[in-house]
C-alpha cells in the first residue's frame, strides 16, 4: 500500500511527463523489492505498446537486471517502430535501478 505522499509524488511526476509528451508514448517504470517492470504506453489510445520485466531476464545484481530490462525494452520498441518516448520515473528517484534501466534503454536506441 503506497502512502499518500508517494501517490502525490507519482501523480506530480506523471502530470509533468504528460504535459511534455505531446505525441510521444510514455516509458513507465515500476520497481518492486525483487523485480523491475517497464512498459511503453500510448496515452492517447490507452494501450501498452511494449513491455519488459525482470521476471523474464535475470542477470547478476538488481542493477544489472534493470539494465538488461532496459535493453530488452529498447529492442522490442525498435521492432514495433517506436523510437521516441518520454521517461516516466513515477514515484522513484532517477537513481540506481531506475537510472540503469533508462541509460540501457537509451543505449538500445530509444530517444528521451
Coordinates of N, CA and C in Angstrom, one line a residue:
X1 N 0.8 -1.2 0.0 CA 0.0 0.0 0.0 C 0.9 1.2 0.0
X2 N 0.7 2.1 -1.0 CA 1.5 3.3 -1.1 C 1.0 4.4 -0.2
X3 N 1.9 5.2 0.4 CA 1.5 6.2 1.2 C 0.9 7.4 0.4
X4 N 0.2 8.3 1.1 CA -0.4 9.4 0.4 C 0.7 10.3 -0.2
X5 N 1.9 10.4 0.4 CA 3.0 11.2 -0.1 C 3.5 10.6 -1.4
X6 N 3.6 9.2 -1.4 CA 4.1 8.5 -2.6 C 3.2 8.7 -3.8
X7 N 1.9 8.6 -3.5 CA 0.9 8.8 -4.5 C 0.9 10.2 -5.1
X8 N 1.0 11.2 -4.2 CA 1.1 12.6 -4.7 C 2.4 12.8 -5.6
X9 N 3.5 12.2 -5.1 CA 4.7 12.4 -5.8 C 4.6 11.7 -7.2
X10 N 4.0 10.5 -7.3 CA 3.8 9.9 -8.6 C 2.9 10.7 -9.5
X11 N 1.8 11.2 -9.0 CA 0.9 11.9 -9.9 C 1.5 13.3 -10.3
X12 N 2.3 13.9 -9.5 CA 3.0 15.1 -9.8 C 4.0 14.9 -11.0
X13 N 4.8 13.8 -10.8 CA 5.8 13.5 -11.9 C 5.0 13.1 -13.2
X14 N 4.0 12.3 -13.1 CA 3.2 11.9 -14.3 C 2.6 13.0 -15.0
X15 N 2.0 14.0 -14.2 CA 1.4 15.2 -14.8 C 2.5 16.0 -15.7
X16 N 3.6 16.2 -15.1 CA 4.7 16.9 -15.9 C 5.1 16.1 -17.1
X17 N 5.1 14.8 -17.0 CA 5.5 14.0 -18.2 C 4.5 14.1 -19.3
X18 N 3.2 14.0 -18.9 CA 2.2 14.1 -19.9 C 2.1 15.5 -20.6
X19 N 2.4 16.5 -19.8 CA 2.4 17.9 -20.4 C 3.6 18.0 -21.4
X20 N 4.7 17.3 -21.1 CA 5.9 17.4 -22.0 C 5.8 16.4 -23.2
X21 N 4.9 15.5 -23.1 CA 4.9 14.3 -24.0 C 4.5 14.7 -25.4
X22 N 3.5 15.5 -25.6 CA 3.0 15.8 -26.9 C 2.5 14.5 -27.6
X23 N 3.1 14.1 -28.7 CA 2.7 12.9 -29.4 C 3.5 11.7 -29.0
X24 N 4.4 11.8 -28.1 CA 5.3 10.7 -27.8 C 4.6 9.7 -26.8
X25 N 4.9 8.4 -26.9 CA 4.4 7.5 -25.9 C 5.2 7.6 -24.6
X26 N 4.8 7.1 -23.6 CA 5.4 7.2 -22.2 C 6.1 5.9 -21.8
X27 N 7.3 6.0 -21.4 CA 8.0 4.8 -20.9 C 7.9 4.9 -19.4
X28 N 7.0 4.0 -18.8 CA 6.7 4.0 -17.4 C 7.5 2.9 -16.7
X29 N 8.0 3.2 -15.5 CA 8.8 2.2 -14.7 C 8.1 1.9 -13.4
X30 N 8.0 0.6 -13.1 CA 7.6 0.2 -11.7 C 8.7 -0.6 -11.1
X31 N 9.0 -0.3 -9.9 CA 10.1 -1.0 -9.2 C 9.5 -1.6 -7.9
X32 N 9.7 -3.0 -7.8 CA 9.3 -3.6 -6.5 C 10.6 -4.0 -5.8
X33 N 10.5 -4.7 -4.7 CA 11.7 -5.0 -4.0 C 12.5 -6.1 -4.7
X34 N 11.9 -6.9 -5.5 CA 12.6 -8.0 -6.2 C 12.7 -7.8 -7.7
X35 N 11.7 -7.1 -8.3 CA 11.7 -7.0 -9.8 C 11.6 -5.6 -10.2
X36 N 11.8 -5.4 -11.5 CA 11.6 -4.1 -12.1 C 10.8 -4.3 -13.4
X37 N 9.8 -3.4 -13.7 CA 9.0 -3.6 -14.8 C 9.0 -2.3 -15.6
X38 N 9.0 -2.4 -16.9 CA 8.9 -1.2 -17.8 C 8.0 -1.4 -18.9
X39 N 7.2 -0.4 -19.3 CA 6.3 -0.5 -20.4 C 6.2 0.8 -21.1
X40 N 6.0 0.7 -22.4 CA 5.8 1.9 -23.2 C 4.3 2.0 -23.5
X41 N 3.7 3.1 -23.1 CA 2.2 3.3 -23.1 C 1.9 4.4 -24.1
X42 N 0.9 4.2 -24.9 CA 0.3 5.3 -25.8 C -0.9 5.8 -25.0
X43 N -0.7 7.0 -24.4 CA -1.8 7.6 -23.6 C -3.0 8.0 -24.4
X44 N -2.8 8.3 -25.7 CA -3.9 8.7 -26.5 C -4.9 7.6 -26.7
X45 N -4.4 6.4 -26.9 CA -5.3 5.3 -27.1 C -5.5 4.4 -25.9
X46 N -4.6 4.6 -24.9 CA -4.7 3.9 -23.6 C -4.2 2.4 -23.8
X47 N -3.2 2.2 -24.7 CA -2.7 0.9 -24.9 C -1.3 0.7 -24.5
X48 N -0.9 -0.4 -24.1 CA 0.5 -0.7 -23.9 C 1.1 -1.2 -25.2
X49 N 2.2 -0.5 -25.7 CA 2.8 -0.9 -27.0 C 3.8 -2.0 -26.7
X50 N 4.7 -1.8 -25.7 CA 5.8 -2.8 -25.5 C 5.9 -2.9 -23.9
X51 N 6.3 -4.1 -23.5 CA 6.5 -4.3 -22.0 C 7.7 -5.2 -21.8
X52 N 8.4 -5.0 -20.7 CA 9.5 -5.9 -20.4 C 9.6 -5.9 -18.9
X53 N 10.1 -7.1 -18.3 CA 10.2 -7.2 -16.9 C 11.4 -8.0 -16.5
X54 N 11.8 -7.9 -15.3 CA 13.0 -8.6 -14.8 C 12.6 -10.1 -14.5
X55 N 11.4 -10.4 -14.4 CA 11.0 -11.8 -14.2 C 11.4 -12.7 -15.4
X56 N 11.5 -12.1 -16.6 CA 12.0 -12.8 -17.7 C 13.5 -12.8 -17.9
X57 N 14.1 -11.7 -17.4 CA 15.6 -11.5 -17.6 C 16.2 -11.5 -16.2
X58 N 17.1 -12.5 -16.0 CA 17.9 -12.5 -14.7 C 19.3 -12.5 -15.0
X59 N 20.0 -11.5 -14.5 CA 21.5 -11.4 -14.7 C 22.1 -10.7 -13.5
X60 N 22.9 -11.4 -12.7 CA 23.6 -10.7 -11.6 C 22.8 -9.9 -10.6
X61 N 23.3 -8.7 -10.4 CA 22.7 -7.9 -9.3 C 21.4 -7.3 -9.9
X62 N 20.6 -6.6 -9.0 CA 19.4 -6.0 -9.4 C 19.6 -4.9 -10.4
X63 N 20.7 -4.1 -10.3 CA 21.1 -3.1 -11.2 C 21.4 -3.6 -12.6
X64 N 22.1 -4.7 -12.6 CA 22.4 -5.4 -13.9 C 21.2 -5.9 -14.5
X65 N 20.3 -6.4 -13.8 CA 19.0 -6.9 -14.3 C 18.2 -5.8 -14.8
X66 N 18.2 -4.6 -14.1 CA 17.4 -3.5 -14.6 C 18.0 -3.0 -16.0
X67 N 19.3 -3.0 -16.1 CA 19.9 -2.6 -17.4 C 19.5 -3.6 -18.5
X68 N 19.5 -4.9 -18.2 CA 19.0 -5.9 -19.2 C 17.6 -5.7 -19.6
X69 N 16.7 -5.3 -18.6 CA 15.3 -5.0 -18.9 C 15.3 -3.8 -19.9
X70 N 16.1 -2.8 -19.6 CA 16.1 -1.6 -20.5 C 16.5 -1.9 -21.9
X71 N 17.5 -2.8 -22.0 CA 18.0 -3.2 -23.4 C 16.9 -4.0 -24.1
X72 N 16.3 -4.9 -23.4 CA 15.2 -5.7 -23.9 C 14.0 -4.9 -24.4
X73 N 13.7 -3.9 -23.6 CA 12.6 -2.9 -23.9 C 12.9 -2.2 -25.2
X74 N 14.2 -1.7 -25.3 CA 14.6 -0.9 -26.5 C 14.5 -1.8 -27.7
X75 N 15.0 -3.0 -27.6 CA 14.9 -3.9 -28.8 C 13.5 -4.2 -29.2
X76 N 12.6 -4.4 -28.3 CA 11.2 -4.7 -28.6 C 10.5 -3.4 -29.2
X77 N 10.9 -2.2 -28.7 CA 10.4 -1.0 -29.2 C 10.8 -0.7 -30.6
X78 N 12.1 -1.0 -30.9 CA 12.6 -0.9 -32.2 C 11.9 -1.8 -33.2
X79 N 11.5 -3.0 -32.7 CA 10.8 -3.9 -33.6 C 9.4 -3.4 -33.9
X80 N 8.8 -2.6 -33.0 CA 7.5 -2.1 -33.1 C 7.5 -0.7 -33.8
X81 N 8.7 -0.2 -34.0 CA 8.8 1.1 -34.7 C 8.8 2.3 -33.8
X82 N 8.9 2.1 -32.5 CA 8.9 3.2 -31.5 C 10.3 3.7 -31.3
X83 N 10.6 5.0 -31.5 CA 12.0 5.5 -31.4 C 12.0 6.6 -30.3
X84 N 11.0 7.4 -30.2 CA 11.0 8.5 -29.3 C 9.9 8.3 -28.2
X85 N 10.3 8.4 -26.9 CA 9.4 8.3 -25.8 C 9.7 9.4 -24.8
X86 N 8.8 9.5 -23.8 CA 9.0 10.3 -22.7 C 9.2 9.4 -21.4
X87 N 10.2 9.7 -20.6 CA 10.5 8.8 -19.5 C 9.7 9.2 -18.3
X88 N 8.9 8.3 -17.7 CA 8.1 8.5 -16.5 C 8.7 7.6 -15.4
X89 N 9.4 8.3 -14.5 CA 10.0 7.5 -13.4 C 9.1 7.2 -12.3
X90 N 7.8 7.8 -12.4 CA 6.8 7.5 -11.3 C 7.2 8.2 -10.0
X91 N 7.1 7.4 -8.9 CA 7.5 8.0 -7.6 C 8.9 7.8 -7.2
X92 N 9.7 7.2 -8.1 CA 11.1 6.8 -7.8 C 12.1 7.9 -8.2
X93 N 13.1 8.0 -7.5 CA 14.2 8.9 -7.8 C 14.9 8.4 -9.1
X94 N 15.5 9.2 -9.9 CA 16.3 8.8 -11.0 C 17.7 8.4 -10.5
X95 N 17.7 7.2 -10.0 CA 18.9 6.8 -9.2 C 18.9 5.3 -9.2
X96 N 20.1 4.6 -9.2 CA 20.2 3.2 -9.0 C 19.5 2.4 -10.2
X97 N 18.6 1.5 -9.8 CA 18.0 0.7 -10.8 C 17.2 1.4 -11.9
X98 N 16.5 2.5 -11.5 CA 15.7 3.3 -12.5 C 16.7 3.9 -13.5
X99 N 17.8 4.5 -13.0 CA 18.8 5.1 -13.8 C 19.4 4.1 -14.8
X100 N 19.7 2.9 -14.2 CA 20.4 1.9 -15.1 C 19.4 1.4 -16.2
X101 N 18.1 1.3 -15.9 CA 17.2 0.9 -16.9 C 17.1 2.0 -18.0
X102 N 17.0 3.3 -17.6 CA 16.9 4.4 -18.5 C 18.2 4.5 -19.4
X103 N 19.3 4.4 -18.8 CA 20.6 4.5 -19.6 C 20.7 3.3 -20.6
X104 N 20.3 2.1 -20.2 CA 20.4 1.0 -21.1 C 19.4 1.1 -22.2
X105 N 18.2 1.7 -22.0 CA 17.2 1.9 -23.0 C 17.7 3.0 -24.0
X106 N 18.4 4.0 -23.5 CA 19.0 5.0 -24.4 C 20.1 4.4 -25.3
X107 N 20.9 3.5 -24.7 CA 22.0 2.9 -25.5 C 21.3 1.9 -26.5
X108 N 20.2 1.4 -26.2 CA 19.5 0.5 -27.1 C 18.8 1.2 -28.3
X109 N 18.8 2.5 -28.2 CA 18.2 3.2 -29.4 C 17.0 4.1 -29.1
X110 N 16.5 4.1 -27.9 CA 15.3 4.9 -27.5 C 15.8 6.3 -27.3
X111 N 15.0 7.3 -27.8 CA 15.4 8.7 -27.6 C 14.4 9.4 -26.6
X112 N 15.0 9.8 -25.5 CA 14.3 10.6 -24.5 C 15.2 11.4 -23.7

